[in-house]
Amino acid sequence: MNLNTVVEVKRPASADEITHWRDGYAWLAGGTWLFSEPQWGIDTLIDLDQLRWPALTTSPAGLEIAATCRIAELYRFGGPAKWTAAPLFRQCCDSFLASFKIWNAGTVGGNICMSLPAGPMISLTTALEASYTLWPRGVPPREIPAVEFVTGNNTNVLRRGELLRSIKIPVSALSKRFAFRHASLTHLGRSAALLIGTTDRACGDLLITITAATPRPVQLHFAQSPSATELRRAIDAKIPADGYFNDVHGSAAYKRHLTAYFAEQIRAELAHPGSAK
Ligand SMILES: Cc1cc2nc3c(=O)[nH]c(=O)nc-3n(C[C@H](O)[C@H](O)[C@H](O)COP(=O)(O)OP(=O)(O)OC[C@H]3O[C@@H](n4cnc5c(N)ncnc54)[C@H](O)[C@@H]3O)c2cc1C
């Protein structure tokens, strides 16, 4: 839709050109959300496209994803064969309530900064123990763990004018075995629950990341694979019955049920050392 309040679109070649931030400014990534409803408080868009950050950079340390990387680019990315968790990229892209048309415009960083419970790029990068590089205005960059970024439904730790620059996923997480579970009330609908489990082959630990069912990501780490009872107790201790996200995509009680059901499936699957992934 047209944004009638917008009177200027800035296209900086470097983020440093934006030295002063004022009310009415907004970073523009793919625009799939920004152009989907009126933005009464915004008069100036600052387009990130001209920054020309390389979308995906591999190194011995792992993968760096630019915030401006399109969902479609991530979908097409395979990664080295030893990155056994790389199939999660596609599975999480497939968890959008969105067609490939949205994938060609929407960005990984835009999805993270929207900070919706059903943001699959949040699920992906949190489960893969990513860190986010943030560029505040006027002070040095800072790094934060992905799991700490989203603070609630559509809220996060970004300060005024702060930019998400990139997402770094360590090779240690990319080399783990994983299990993925996802449910939506309708085909290609918004996620009601998206859970990812990962385990390190050497130490046999278990990391379970719960998203969509809760307003912000919840992570449980077990040094050794827990029993079914231990897992259920740990979930209930971390998420009270009223701590689930209640919306048109599923009641809190339904999402609580899905969370326990999927977490147990993940535990059982990853406890099997012979599992293919
Ligand atoms: C049909 C449809 C289906 C959708 N389905 C889903 C879904 O299933 N799950 C979901 O989570 N969302 C969904 N969305 C919402 C949205 O389109 C996605 O979250 C998308 O990934 C946002 O990315 P974008 O690049 O288009 O962001 P934009 O619309 O450009 O920006 C979104 C917000 O993030 C800010 N922003 C963007 N990039 C940065 C950055 N690097 N640093 C700081 N701030 C930044 C912008 O200022 C804006 O406030 C859907 C939208 C549509 C139209």
mmCIF file of N, CA, C and O in Angstrom, residues 14 42 48 50 55 66 76 82 88 97 101 120 141 145 147 162 173 184 201 207-208 214 226 245-246 267-268 276:
data_model
loop_
_atom_site.group_PDB
_atom_site.id
_atom_site.type_symbol
_atom_site.label_atom_id
_atom_site.label_comp_id
_atom_site.label_asym_id
_atom_site.label_seq_id
_atom_site.Cartn_x
_atom_site.Cartn_y
_atom_site.Cartn_z
ATOM 1 N N SER A 14 26.425 4.212 3.234
ATOM 2 C CA SER A 14 26.995 3.697 4.485
ATOM 3 C C SER A 14 26.058 4.098 5.628
ATOM 4 O O SER A 14 25.508 5.212 5.622
ATOM 5 N N ILE A 42 5.614 7.611 10.724
ATOM 6 C CA ILE A 42 6.850 7.587 9.913
ATOM 7 C C ILE A 42 6.748 8.579 8.753
ATOM 8 O O ILE A 42 5.783 8.563 7.986
ATOM 9 N N LEU A 48 17.946 0.265 3.360
ATOM 10 C CA LEU A 48 19.196 -0.452 3.653
ATOM 11 C C LEU A 48 19.790 -1.098 2.396
ATOM 12 O O LEU A 48 20.919 -1.597 2.431
ATOM 13 N N GLN A 50 21.032 -0.047 -0.420
ATOM 14 C CA GLN A 50 22.250 0.489 -1.050
ATOM 15 C C GLN A 50 23.510 0.211 -0.216
ATOM 16 O O GLN A 50 24.622 0.495 -0.656
ATOM 17 N N ALA A 55 25.346 -11.001 1.380
ATOM 18 C CA ALA A 55 24.232 -11.662 2.076
ATOM 19 C C ALA A 55 24.706 -12.770 3.007
ATOM 20 O O ALA A 55 24.277 -12.851 4.167
ATOM 21 N N ALA A 66 24.032 -11.337 6.614
ATOM 22 C CA ALA A 66 23.751 -9.898 6.716
ATOM 23 C C ALA A 66 22.279 -9.725 7.055
ATOM 24 O O ALA A 66 21.427 -10.508 6.608
ATOM 25 N N ARG A 76 18.002 -20.729 -0.642
ATOM 26 C CA ARG A 76 18.804 -21.377 -1.692
ATOM 27 C C ARG A 76 20.176 -21.819 -1.190
ATOM 28 O O ARG A 76 20.874 -22.570 -1.855
ATOM 29 N N LYS A 82 29.497 -30.716 5.910
ATOM 30 C CA LYS A 82 29.653 -31.035 7.345
ATOM 31 C C LYS A 82 28.714 -30.194 8.227
ATOM 32 O O LYS A 82 28.617 -30.451 9.428
ATOM 33 N N LEU A 88 17.949 -26.881 8.410
ATOM 34 C CA LEU A 88 17.047 -26.015 9.192
ATOM 35 C C LEU A 88 16.764 -24.696 8.469
ATOM 36 O O LEU A 88 15.711 -24.087 8.682
ATOM 37 N N LEU A 97 4.206 -17.582 7.222
ATOM 38 C CA LEU A 97 2.901 -17.454 6.587
ATOM 39 C C LEU A 97 3.161 -16.529 5.388
ATOM 40 O O LEU A 97 2.941 -15.343 5.449
ATOM 41 N N LYS A 101 6.805 -14.923 -2.996
ATOM 42 C CA LYS A 101 6.855 -13.498 -3.354
ATOM 43 C C LYS A 101 7.362 -12.680 -2.163
ATOM 44 O O LYS A 101 8.155 -11.754 -2.325
ATOM 45 N N PRO A 120 10.126 -16.944 12.065
ATOM 46 C CA PRO A 120 10.940 -18.158 11.942
ATOM 47 C C PRO A 120 12.443 -17.905 11.884
ATOM 48 O O PRO A 120 13.229 -18.809 12.179
ATOM 49 N N PRO A 141 29.667 -0.572 18.139
ATOM 50 C CA PRO A 141 28.774 -1.724 17.961
ATOM 51 C C PRO A 141 28.759 -2.618 19.199
ATOM 52 O O PRO A 141 29.691 -2.590 20.006
ATOM 53 N N PRO A 145 23.621 -12.259 22.461
ATOM 54 C CA PRO A 145 23.132 -13.589 22.056
ATOM 55 C C PRO A 145 21.725 -13.472 21.479
ATOM 56 O O PRO A 145 20.901 -12.693 21.991
ATOM 57 N N VAL A 147 19.194 -15.287 21.732
ATOM 58 C CA VAL A 147 18.114 -15.627 22.666
ATOM 59 C C VAL A 147 17.714 -14.438 23.550
ATOM 60 O O VAL A 147 16.614 -14.410 24.099
ATOM 61 N N GLU A 162 18.899 2.163 16.452
ATOM 62 C CA GLU A 162 19.907 1.098 16.376
ATOM 63 C C GLU A 162 19.588 0.153 15.216
ATOM 64 O O GLU A 162 18.425 -0.157 14.961
ATOM 65 N N ALA A 173 27.555 -25.025 16.301
ATOM 66 C CA ALA A 173 26.097 -25.243 16.266
ATOM 67 C C ALA A 173 25.666 -25.798 14.909
ATOM 68 O O ALA A 173 24.754 -26.633 14.833
ATOM 69 N N SER A 184 0.810 -25.404 12.590
ATOM 70 C CA SER A 184 0.026 -24.212 12.304
ATOM 71 C C SER A 184 -1.422 -24.661 12.138
ATOM 72 O O SER A 184 -1.670 -25.760 11.629
ATOM 73 N N ARG A 201 27.241 -34.113 18.996
ATOM 74 C CA ARG A 201 27.515 -35.548 18.909
ATOM 75 C C ARG A 201 28.448 -36.017 20.005
ATOM 76 O O ARG A 201 28.297 -37.110 20.548
ATOM 77 N N LEU A 207 19.716 -29.196 23.567
ATOM 78 C CA LEU A 207 19.271 -27.801 23.632
ATOM 79 C C LEU A 207 17.923 -27.728 22.922
ATOM 80 O O LEU A 207 17.825 -28.035 21.728
ATOM 81 N N ILE A 208 16.886 -27.345 23.656
ATOM 82 C CA ILE A 208 15.553 -27.224 23.045
ATOM 83 C C ILE A 208 15.161 -25.754 23.010
ATOM 84 O O ILE A 208 15.226 -25.052 24.029
ATOM 85 N N THR A 214 5.265 -19.125 22.563
ATOM 86 C CA THR A 214 5.536 -18.192 23.666
ATOM 87 C C THR A 214 5.825 -16.802 23.071
ATOM 88 O O THR A 214 6.267 -16.709 21.917
ATOM 89 N N PRO A 226 17.635 -35.720 28.944
ATOM 90 C CA PRO A 226 16.795 -35.934 30.129
ATOM 91 C C PRO A 226 15.788 -37.080 29.896
ATOM 92 O O PRO A 226 15.588 -37.498 28.762
ATOM 93 N N PHE A 245 1.521 -17.871 24.406
ATOM 94 C CA PHE A 245 0.991 -16.749 23.626
ATOM 95 C C PHE A 245 -0.397 -17.091 23.079
ATOM 96 O O PHE A 245 -0.555 -18.033 22.304
ATOM 97 N N ASN A 246 -1.370 -16.308 23.488
ATOM 98 C CA ASN A 246 -2.763 -16.565 23.119
ATOM 99 C C ASN A 246 -3.146 -15.627 21.967
ATOM 100 O O ASN A 246 -3.121 -14.411 22.129
ATOM 101 N N ARG A 267 13.074 -34.924 22.068
ATOM 102 C CA ARG A 267 13.931 -35.634 23.031
ATOM 103 C C ARG A 267 14.145 -37.076 22.588
ATOM 104 O O ARG A 267 15.268 -37.568 22.526
ATOM 105 N N ALA A 268 13.044 -37.751 22.254
ATOM 106 C CA ALA A 268 13.138 -39.165 21.861
ATOM 107 C C ALA A 268 13.963 -39.322 20.580
ATOM 108 O O ALA A 268 14.799 -40.224 20.474
ATOM 109 N N ALA A 276 19.617 -40.193 11.570
ATOM 110 C CA ALA A 276 20.368 -39.820 10.361
ATOM 111 C C ALA A 276 20.953 -38.424 10.403
ATOM 112 O O ALA A 276 22.015 -38.175 9.894
#
